[in-house]
């Protein structure tokens, strides 16, 4: 993955299809202990939103390679006191080797990437969660040995996670179906982007019919109905999203060997039932573990440590 050295990762589409497949394979090899990268570099985490998995998996990946991590929580740094993003990014660029940023607007992470010459990684924005998609696709590849000729169905909110899955599935040749309430469909330009990538070779379908979308699917996926920053709407959204719950009834429409995925944190009884997330088809713990392997592969690649 020498081609990724020095590159930003702001969207799944920051890679091309073959780079994405190569990165997934590298992550699988790293998980098996076949590739052990070493790099004594420093990662900075600038997270404007809460995180458990992303923060810990990035940190552990870096430590396992021999690197260091500085957690620049905005509440203990100057970034929450009005220092311009452009100044922060240019200063961090002088200390760090790579930056992972979790923020709200995609334009803010693009600004970080513009002002910091070191690689900038999107650790979640309102528009995309590309590191999550790496782990999700890795989990599919690990479960089925391939990504082609498979169908992933996402039910729920057409949010950042859905956006990255639409693009990522299209890039690896998987059929992707997203079923949401009409008011909460994924952004039209993301759907168009996924369709352009798929180029008619695989399906990209957006609908309001969860049962039809789940029919024959090999992976069923959901995420919270209200994302970070939308907490005030959480209660009013529940009745609207109820038909899109990933429950035992919906699972019956999927392929018999289908796997169940959720990026976590989950709200049991809302977007997913306890029975399904704890059931035999659930791969959510492998999926969470894979965040670390996928991000280690990404870090090693952009840092040129391979
Ligand atoms: N899935 C995910 O990104 O989890 P965190 O918000 O805990 O990082
Ligand atoms: N869609 C969720 C994902 C959390 C990992 C959010 O943005 O809050």
PDB file of N, CA, C and O in Angstrom, residues 119-180:
ATOM      1  N   UNK A 119      -1.035  13.505   6.719  1.00  0.00           N
ATOM      2  CA  UNK A 119      -2.310  12.854   6.383  1.00  0.00           C
ATOM      3  C   UNK A 119      -3.386  13.157   7.426  1.00  0.00           C
ATOM      4  O   UNK A 119      -3.137  13.106   8.625  1.00  0.00           O
ATOM      5  N   UNK A 120      -4.573  13.499   6.946  1.00  0.00           N
ATOM      6  CA  UNK A 120      -5.733  13.734   7.816  1.00  0.00           C
ATOM      7  C   UNK A 120      -6.745  12.623   7.563  1.00  0.00           C
ATOM      8  O   UNK A 120      -7.087  12.334   6.408  1.00  0.00           O
ATOM      9  N   UNK A 121      -7.202  12.009   8.650  1.00  0.00           N
ATOM     10  CA  UNK A 121      -8.146  10.885   8.543  1.00  0.00           C
ATOM     11  C   UNK A 121      -9.489  11.304   9.133  1.00  0.00           C
ATOM     12  O   UNK A 121      -9.543  11.875  10.230  1.00  0.00           O
ATOM     13  N   UNK A 122     -10.552  11.023   8.413  1.00  0.00           N
ATOM     14  CA  UNK A 122     -11.914  11.307   8.887  1.00  0.00           C
ATOM     15  C   UNK A 122     -12.322  10.243   9.915  1.00  0.00           C
ATOM     16  O   UNK A 122     -12.561   9.092   9.564  1.00  0.00           O
ATOM     17  N   UNK A 123     -12.405  10.658  11.170  1.00  0.00           N
ATOM     18  CA  UNK A 123     -12.813   9.734  12.241  1.00  0.00           C
ATOM     19  C   UNK A 123     -14.307   9.853  12.531  1.00  0.00           C
ATOM     20  O   UNK A 123     -14.763   9.410  13.572  1.00  0.00           O
ATOM     21  N   UNK A 124     -15.053  10.437  11.646  1.00  0.00           N
ATOM     22  CA  UNK A 124     -16.510  10.616  11.596  1.00  0.00           C
ATOM     23  C   UNK A 124     -16.843  12.092  11.423  1.00  0.00           C
ATOM     24  O   UNK A 124     -16.329  12.944  12.141  1.00  0.00           O
ATOM     25  N   UNK A 125     -17.673  12.330  10.428  1.00  0.00           N
ATOM     26  CA  UNK A 125     -18.318  13.646  10.265  1.00  0.00           C
ATOM     27  C   UNK A 125     -19.808  13.386  10.119  1.00  0.00           C
ATOM     28  O   UNK A 125     -20.248  12.234  10.056  1.00  0.00           O
ATOM     29  N   UNK A 126     -20.591  14.458  10.012  1.00  0.00           N
ATOM     30  CA  UNK A 126     -22.035  14.271   9.790  1.00  0.00           C
ATOM     31  C   UNK A 126     -22.284  13.595   8.438  1.00  0.00           C
ATOM     32  O   UNK A 126     -23.324  12.975   8.236  1.00  0.00           O
ATOM     33  N   UNK A 127     -21.346  13.728   7.531  1.00  0.00           N
ATOM     34  CA  UNK A 127     -21.554  13.198   6.173  1.00  0.00           C
ATOM     35  C   UNK A 127     -21.046  11.778   5.997  1.00  0.00           C
ATOM     36  O   UNK A 127     -21.650  10.981   5.285  1.00  0.00           O
ATOM     37  N   UNK A 128     -19.929  11.435   6.616  1.00  0.00           N
ATOM     38  CA  UNK A 128     -19.334  10.107   6.394  1.00  0.00           C
ATOM     39  C   UNK A 128     -18.665   9.541   7.632  1.00  0.00           C
ATOM     40  O   UNK A 128     -18.221  10.310   8.518  1.00  0.00           O
ATOM     41  N   UNK A 129     -18.560   8.230   7.675  1.00  0.00           N
ATOM     42  CA  UNK A 129     -17.779   7.533   8.712  1.00  0.00           C
ATOM     43  C   UNK A 129     -16.945   6.472   7.986  1.00  0.00           C
ATOM     44  O   UNK A 129     -17.181   5.271   8.096  1.00  0.00           O
ATOM     45  N   UNK A 130     -15.933   6.923   7.230  1.00  0.00           N
ATOM     46  CA  UNK A 130     -15.234   5.995   6.336  1.00  0.00           C
ATOM     47  C   UNK A 130     -14.414   4.926   7.054  1.00  0.00           C
ATOM     48  O   UNK A 130     -14.264   3.821   6.524  1.00  0.00           O
ATOM     49  N   UNK A 131     -13.880   5.239   8.242  1.00  0.00           N
ATOM     50  CA  UNK A 131     -13.107   4.208   8.975  1.00  0.00           C
ATOM     51  C   UNK A 131     -14.033   3.083   9.425  1.00  0.00           C
ATOM     52  O   UNK A 131     -13.640   1.914   9.471  1.00  0.00           O
ATOM     53  N   UNK A 132     -15.270   3.437   9.755  1.00  0.00           N
ATOM     54  CA  UNK A 132     -16.253   2.416  10.108  1.00  0.00           C
ATOM     55  C   UNK A 132     -16.511   1.511   8.905  1.00  0.00           C
ATOM     56  O   UNK A 132     -16.555   0.281   9.032  1.00  0.00           O
ATOM     57  N   UNK A 133     -16.656   2.114   7.729  1.00  0.00           N
ATOM     58  CA  UNK A 133     -16.919   1.323   6.520  1.00  0.00           C
ATOM     59  C   UNK A 133     -15.771   0.359   6.222  1.00  0.00           C
ATOM     60  O   UNK A 133     -15.997  -0.760   5.747  1.00  0.00           O
ATOM     61  N   UNK A 134     -14.533   0.778   6.513  1.00  0.00           N
ATOM     62  CA  UNK A 134     -13.397  -0.148   6.306  1.00  0.00           C
ATOM     63  C   UNK A 134     -13.593  -1.405   7.156  1.00  0.00           C
ATOM     64  O   UNK A 134     -13.428  -2.531   6.674  1.00  0.00           O
ATOM     65  N   UNK A 135     -13.921  -1.207   8.434  1.00  0.00           N
ATOM     66  CA  UNK A 135     -14.121  -2.360   9.330  1.00  0.00           C
ATOM     67  C   UNK A 135     -15.340  -3.181   8.917  1.00  0.00           C
ATOM     68  O   UNK A 135     -15.332  -4.422   9.004  1.00  0.00           O
ATOM     69  N   UNK A 136     -16.380  -2.513   8.432  1.00  0.00           N
ATOM     70  CA  UNK A 136     -17.605  -3.212   8.018  1.00  0.00           C
ATOM     71  C   UNK A 136     -17.321  -4.112   6.813  1.00  0.00           C
ATOM     72  O   UNK A 136     -17.710  -5.280   6.784  1.00  0.00           O
ATOM     73  N   UNK A 137     -16.631  -3.548   5.819  1.00  0.00           N
ATOM     74  CA  UNK A 137     -16.332  -4.334   4.614  1.00  0.00           C
ATOM     75  C   UNK A 137     -15.342  -5.444   4.932  1.00  0.00           C
ATOM     76  O   UNK A 137     -15.431  -6.538   4.382  1.00  0.00           O
ATOM     77  N   UNK A 138     -14.414  -5.161   5.837  1.00  0.00           N
ATOM     78  CA  UNK A 138     -13.468  -6.204   6.272  1.00  0.00           C
ATOM     79  C   UNK A 138     -14.235  -7.351   6.932  1.00  0.00           C
ATOM     80  O   UNK A 138     -13.936  -8.531   6.689  1.00  0.00           O
ATOM     81  N   UNK A 139     -15.229  -7.031   7.729  1.00  0.00           N
ATOM     82  CA  UNK A 139     -16.007  -8.066   8.419  1.00  0.00           C
ATOM     83  C   UNK A 139     -16.804  -8.910   7.416  1.00  0.00           C
ATOM     84  O   UNK A 139     -16.905 -10.135   7.557  1.00  0.00           O
ATOM     85  N   UNK A 140     -17.320  -8.251   6.386  1.00  0.00           N
ATOM     86  CA  UNK A 140     -18.034  -8.989   5.327  1.00  0.00           C
ATOM     87  C   UNK A 140     -17.060  -9.919   4.613  1.00  0.00           C
ATOM     88  O   UNK A 140     -17.340 -11.112   4.401  1.00  0.00           O
ATOM     89  N   UNK A 141     -15.892  -9.393   4.252  1.00  0.00           N
ATOM     90  CA  UNK A 141     -14.898 -10.183   3.509  1.00  0.00           C
ATOM     91  C   UNK A 141     -14.418 -11.360   4.354  1.00  0.00           C
ATOM     92  O   UNK A 141     -14.237 -12.473   3.851  1.00  0.00           O
ATOM     93  N   UNK A 142     -14.237 -11.124   5.627  1.00  0.00           N
ATOM     94  CA  UNK A 142     -13.804 -12.161   6.564  1.00  0.00           C
ATOM     95  C   UNK A 142     -14.888 -13.240   6.701  1.00  0.00           C
ATOM     96  O   UNK A 142     -14.587 -14.425   6.752  1.00  0.00           O
ATOM     97  N   UNK A 143     -16.146 -12.821   6.721  1.00  0.00           N
ATOM     98  CA  UNK A 143     -17.259 -13.772   6.919  1.00  0.00           C
ATOM     99  C   UNK A 143     -17.525 -14.606   5.679  1.00  0.00           C
ATOM    100  O   UNK A 143     -17.894 -15.777   5.785  1.00  0.00           O
ATOM    101  N   UNK A 144     -17.397 -13.987   4.493  1.00  0.00           N
ATOM    102  CA  UNK A 144     -17.798 -14.677   3.257  1.00  0.00           C
ATOM    103  C   UNK A 144     -16.621 -14.973   2.318  1.00  0.00           C
ATOM    104  O   UNK A 144     -16.817 -15.603   1.270  1.00  0.00           O
ATOM    105  N   UNK A 145     -15.444 -14.467   2.662  1.00  0.00           N
ATOM    106  CA  UNK A 145     -14.270 -14.698   1.811  1.00  0.00           C
ATOM    107  C   UNK A 145     -14.260 -13.862   0.547  1.00  0.00           C
ATOM    108  O   UNK A 145     -13.383 -14.021  -0.307  1.00  0.00           O
ATOM    109  N   UNK A 146     -15.228 -12.996   0.384  1.00  0.00           N
ATOM    110  CA  UNK A 146     -15.350 -12.165  -0.822  1.00  0.00           C
ATOM    111  C   UNK A 146     -16.313 -11.010  -0.538  1.00  0.00           C
ATOM    112  O   UNK A 146     -16.981 -11.000   0.503  1.00  0.00           O
ATOM    113  N   UNK A 147     -16.381 -10.079  -1.471  1.00  0.00           N
ATOM    114  CA  UNK A 147     -17.390  -9.019  -1.347  1.00  0.00           C
ATOM    115  C   UNK A 147     -18.322  -9.019  -2.571  1.00  0.00           C
ATOM    116  O   UNK A 147     -19.462  -8.564  -2.482  1.00  0.00           O
ATOM    117  N   UNK A 148     -17.831  -9.515  -3.687  1.00  0.00           N
ATOM    118  CA  UNK A 148     -18.634  -9.531  -4.920  1.00  0.00           C
ATOM    119  C   UNK A 148     -19.833 -10.476  -4.779  1.00  0.00           C
ATOM    120  O   UNK A 148     -19.770 -11.462  -4.046  1.00  0.00           O
ATOM    121  N   UNK A 149     -20.902 -10.170  -5.509  1.00  0.00           N
ATOM    122  CA  UNK A 149     -22.114 -11.005  -5.560  1.00  0.00           C
ATOM    123  C   UNK A 149     -22.809 -11.118  -4.206  1.00  0.00           C
ATOM    124  O   UNK A 149     -23.570 -12.056  -3.978  1.00  0.00           O
ATOM    125  N   UNK A 150     -22.526 -10.207  -3.309  1.00  0.00           N
ATOM    126  CA  UNK A 150     -23.209 -10.188  -2.014  1.00  0.00           C
ATOM    127  C   UNK A 150     -24.071  -8.927  -1.939  1.00  0.00           C
ATOM    128  O   UNK A 150     -23.822  -7.953  -2.647  1.00  0.00           O
ATOM    129  N   UNK A 151     -25.058  -8.977  -1.043  1.00  0.00           N
ATOM    130  CA  UNK A 151     -25.934  -7.824  -0.857  1.00  0.00           C
ATOM    131  C   UNK A 151     -25.926  -7.391   0.600  1.00  0.00           C
ATOM    132  O   UNK A 151     -26.127  -8.214   1.496  1.00  0.00           O
ATOM    133  N   UNK A 152     -25.654  -6.102   0.816  1.00  0.00           N
ATOM    134  CA  UNK A 152     -25.744  -5.528   2.154  1.00  0.00           C
ATOM    135  C   UNK A 152     -26.969  -4.628   2.193  1.00  0.00           C
ATOM    136  O   UNK A 152     -27.146  -3.774   1.325  1.00  0.00           O
ATOM    137  N   UNK A 153     -27.815  -4.847   3.189  1.00  0.00           N
ATOM    138  CA  UNK A 153     -29.007  -4.015   3.360  1.00  0.00           C
ATOM    139  C   UNK A 153     -28.892  -3.228   4.651  1.00  0.00           C
ATOM    140  O   UNK A 153     -28.661  -3.797   5.723  1.00  0.00           O
ATOM    141  N   UNK A 154     -29.027  -1.911   4.520  1.00  0.00           N
ATOM    142  CA  UNK A 154     -28.981  -1.014   5.675  1.00  0.00           C
ATOM    143  C   UNK A 154     -30.392  -0.493   5.911  1.00  0.00           C
ATOM    144  O   UNK A 154     -31.032  -0.002   4.977  1.00  0.00           O
ATOM    145  N   UNK A 155     -30.866  -0.590   7.144  1.00  0.00           N
ATOM    146  CA  UNK A 155     -32.201  -0.059   7.488  1.00  0.00           C
ATOM    147  C   UNK A 155     -32.065   0.993   8.583  1.00  0.00           C
ATOM    148  O   UNK A 155     -31.275   0.833   9.513  1.00  0.00           O
ATOM    149  N   UNK A 156     -32.853   2.058   8.475  1.00  0.00           N
ATOM    150  CA  UNK A 156     -32.833   3.086   9.530  1.00  0.00           C
ATOM    151  C   UNK A 156     -32.640   4.473   8.971  1.00  0.00           C
ATOM    152  O   UNK A 156     -33.314   4.860   8.009  1.00  0.00           O
ATOM    153  N   UNK A 157     -31.706   5.210   9.567  1.00  0.00           N
ATOM    154  CA  UNK A 157     -31.482   6.610   9.195  1.00  0.00           C
ATOM    155  C   UNK A 157     -30.459   6.713   8.064  1.00  0.00           C
ATOM    156  O   UNK A 157     -29.395   6.088   8.144  1.00  0.00           O
ATOM    157  N   UNK A 158     -30.733   7.494   7.076  1.00  0.00           N
ATOM    158  CA  UNK A 158     -29.799   7.665   5.947  1.00  0.00           C
ATOM    159  C   UNK A 158     -28.669   8.607   6.325  1.00  0.00           C
ATOM    160  O   UNK A 158     -28.513   9.683   5.753  1.00  0.00           O
ATOM    161  N   UNK A 159     -27.840   8.175   7.268  1.00  0.00           N
ATOM    162  CA  UNK A 159     -26.864   9.068   7.920  1.00  0.00           C
ATOM    163  C   UNK A 159     -25.429   8.844   7.400  1.00  0.00           C
ATOM    164  O   UNK A 159     -25.212   8.219   6.352  1.00  0.00           O
ATOM    165  N   UNK A 160     -24.469   9.330   8.175  1.00  0.00           N
ATOM    166  CA  UNK A 160     -23.050   9.212   7.823  1.00  0.00           C
ATOM    167  C   UNK A 160     -22.623   7.760   7.571  1.00  0.00           C
ATOM    168  O   UNK A 160     -21.884   7.469   6.619  1.00  0.00           O
ATOM    169  N   UNK A 161     -23.082   6.851   8.429  1.00  0.00           N
ATOM    170  CA  UNK A 161     -22.710   5.432   8.288  1.00  0.00           C
ATOM    171  C   UNK A 161     -23.306   4.879   6.992  1.00  0.00           C
ATOM    172  O   UNK A 161     -22.627   4.182   6.223  1.00  0.00           O
ATOM    173  N   UNK A 162     -24.570   5.206   6.734  1.00  0.00           N
ATOM    174  CA  UNK A 162     -25.212   4.763   5.488  1.00  0.00           C
ATOM    175  C   UNK A 162     -24.479   5.325   4.272  1.00  0.00           C
ATOM    176  O   UNK A 162     -24.275   4.624   3.267  1.00  0.00           O
ATOM    177  N   UNK A 163     -24.067   6.585   4.356  1.00  0.00           N
ATOM    178  CA  UNK A 163     -23.352   7.211   3.228  1.00  0.00           C
ATOM    179  C   UNK A 163     -22.060   6.459   2.895  1.00  0.00           C
ATOM    180  O   UNK A 163     -21.787   6.145   1.739  1.00  0.00           O
ATOM    181  N   UNK A 164     -21.256   6.174   3.946  1.00  0.00           N
ATOM    182  CA  UNK A 164     -19.976   5.504   3.681  1.00  0.00           C
ATOM    183  C   UNK A 164     -20.197   4.080   3.177  1.00  0.00           C
ATOM    184  O   UNK A 164     -19.424   3.581   2.352  1.00  0.00           O
ATOM    185  N   UNK A 165     -21.256   3.438   3.663  1.00  0.00           N
ATOM    186  CA  UNK A 165     -21.553   2.083   3.175  1.00  0.00           C
ATOM    187  C   UNK A 165     -21.990   2.110   1.710  1.00  0.00           C
ATOM    188  O   UNK A 165     -21.607   1.238   0.919  1.00  0.00           O
ATOM    189  N   UNK A 166     -22.806   3.097   1.347  1.00  0.00           N
ATOM    190  CA  UNK A 166     -23.244   3.204  -0.054  1.00  0.00           C
ATOM    191  C   UNK A 166     -22.029   3.288  -0.981  1.00  0.00           C
ATOM    192  O   UNK A 166     -21.918   2.542  -1.966  1.00  0.00           O
ATOM    193  N   UNK A 167     -21.097   4.161  -0.622  1.00  0.00           N
ATOM    194  CA  UNK A 167     -19.917   4.349  -1.477  1.00  0.00           C
ATOM    195  C   UNK A 167     -19.023   3.105  -1.419  1.00  0.00           C
ATOM    196  O   UNK A 167     -18.587   2.579  -2.454  1.00  0.00           O
ATOM    197  N   UNK A 168     -18.769   2.625  -0.192  1.00  0.00           N
ATOM    198  CA  UNK A 168     -17.843   1.498  -0.008  1.00  0.00           C
ATOM    199  C   UNK A 168     -18.335   0.222  -0.672  1.00  0.00           C
ATOM    200  O   UNK A 168     -17.564  -0.484  -1.339  1.00  0.00           O
ATOM    201  N   UNK A 169     -19.618  -0.093  -0.507  1.00  0.00           N
ATOM    202  CA  UNK A 169     -20.158  -1.312  -1.135  1.00  0.00           C
ATOM    203  C   UNK A 169     -20.049  -1.210  -2.652  1.00  0.00           C
ATOM    204  O   UNK A 169     -19.644  -2.174  -3.315  1.00  0.00           O
ATOM    205  N   UNK A 170     -20.412  -0.045  -3.181  1.00  0.00           N
ATOM    206  CA  UNK A 170     -20.318   0.132  -4.643  1.00  0.00           C
ATOM    207  C   UNK A 170     -18.881  -0.074  -5.109  1.00  0.00           C
ATOM    208  O   UNK A 170     -18.629  -0.695  -6.145  1.00  0.00           O
ATOM    209  N   UNK A 171     -17.925   0.394  -4.307  1.00  0.00           N
ATOM    210  CA  UNK A 171     -16.515   0.282  -4.714  1.00  0.00           C
ATOM    211  C   UNK A 171     -16.017  -1.156  -4.719  1.00  0.00           C
ATOM    212  O   UNK A 171     -15.102  -1.488  -5.483  1.00  0.00           O
ATOM    213  N   UNK A 172     -16.569  -2.004  -3.847  1.00  0.00           N
ATOM    214  CA  UNK A 172     -16.095  -3.399  -3.813  1.00  0.00           C
ATOM    215  C   UNK A 172     -17.039  -4.333  -4.576  1.00  0.00           C
ATOM    216  O   UNK A 172     -16.930  -5.559  -4.482  1.00  0.00           O
ATOM    217  N   UNK A 173     -17.989  -3.760  -5.308  1.00  0.00           N
ATOM    218  CA  UNK A 173     -18.856  -4.575  -6.158  1.00  0.00           C
ATOM    219  C   UNK A 173     -19.978  -5.285  -5.417  1.00  0.00           C
ATOM    220  O   UNK A 173     -20.553  -6.251  -5.925  1.00  0.00           O
ATOM    221  N   UNK A 174     -20.297  -4.814  -4.220  1.00  0.00           N
ATOM    222  CA  UNK A 174     -21.438  -5.405  -3.490  1.00  0.00           C
ATOM    223  C   UNK A 174     -22.717  -4.655  -3.834  1.00  0.00           C
ATOM    224  O   UNK A 174     -22.698  -3.432  -4.003  1.00  0.00           O
ATOM    225  N   UNK A 175     -23.816  -5.387  -3.870  1.00  0.00           N
ATOM    226  CA  UNK A 175     -25.114  -4.726  -3.976  1.00  0.00           C
ATOM    227  C   UNK A 175     -25.399  -4.048  -2.643  1.00  0.00           C
ATOM    228  O   UNK A 175     -25.141  -4.632  -1.584  1.00  0.00           O
ATOM    229  N   UNK A 176     -25.925  -2.828  -2.707  1.00  0.00           N
ATOM    230  CA  UNK A 176     -26.252  -2.126  -1.464  1.00  0.00           C
ATOM    231  C   UNK A 176     -27.671  -1.572  -1.555  1.00  0.00           C
ATOM    232  O   UNK A 176     -28.042  -0.956  -2.542  1.00  0.00           O
ATOM    233  N   UNK A 177     -28.455  -1.898  -0.516  1.00  0.00           N
ATOM    234  CA  UNK A 177     -29.845  -1.404  -0.455  1.00  0.00           C
ATOM    235  C   UNK A 177     -30.011  -0.654   0.854  1.00  0.00           C
ATOM    236  O   UNK A 177     -29.609  -1.155   1.903  1.00  0.00           O
ATOM    237  N   UNK A 178     -30.612   0.516   0.770  1.00  0.00           N
ATOM    238  CA  UNK A 178     -30.824   1.334   1.969  1.00  0.00           C
ATOM    239  C   UNK A 178     -32.318   1.618   2.074  1.00  0.00           C
ATOM    240  O   UNK A 178     -32.910   2.157   1.149  1.00  0.00           O
ATOM    241  N   UNK A 179     -32.925   1.223   3.209  1.00  0.00           N
ATOM    242  CA  UNK A 179     -34.351   1.483   3.422  1.00  0.00           C
ATOM    243  C   UNK A 179     -34.508   2.417   4.613  1.00  0.00           C
ATOM    244  O   UNK A 179     -34.074   2.093   5.725  1.00  0.00           O
ATOM    245  N   UNK A 180     -35.099   3.579   4.353  1.00  0.00           N
ATOM    246  CA  UNK A 180     -35.256   4.608   5.397  1.00  0.00           C
ATOM    247  C   UNK A 180     -36.656   5.212   5.298  1.00  0.00           C
ATOM    248  O   UNK A 180     -37.307   5.114   4.255  1.00  0.00           O
TER     249      UNK A 180
END
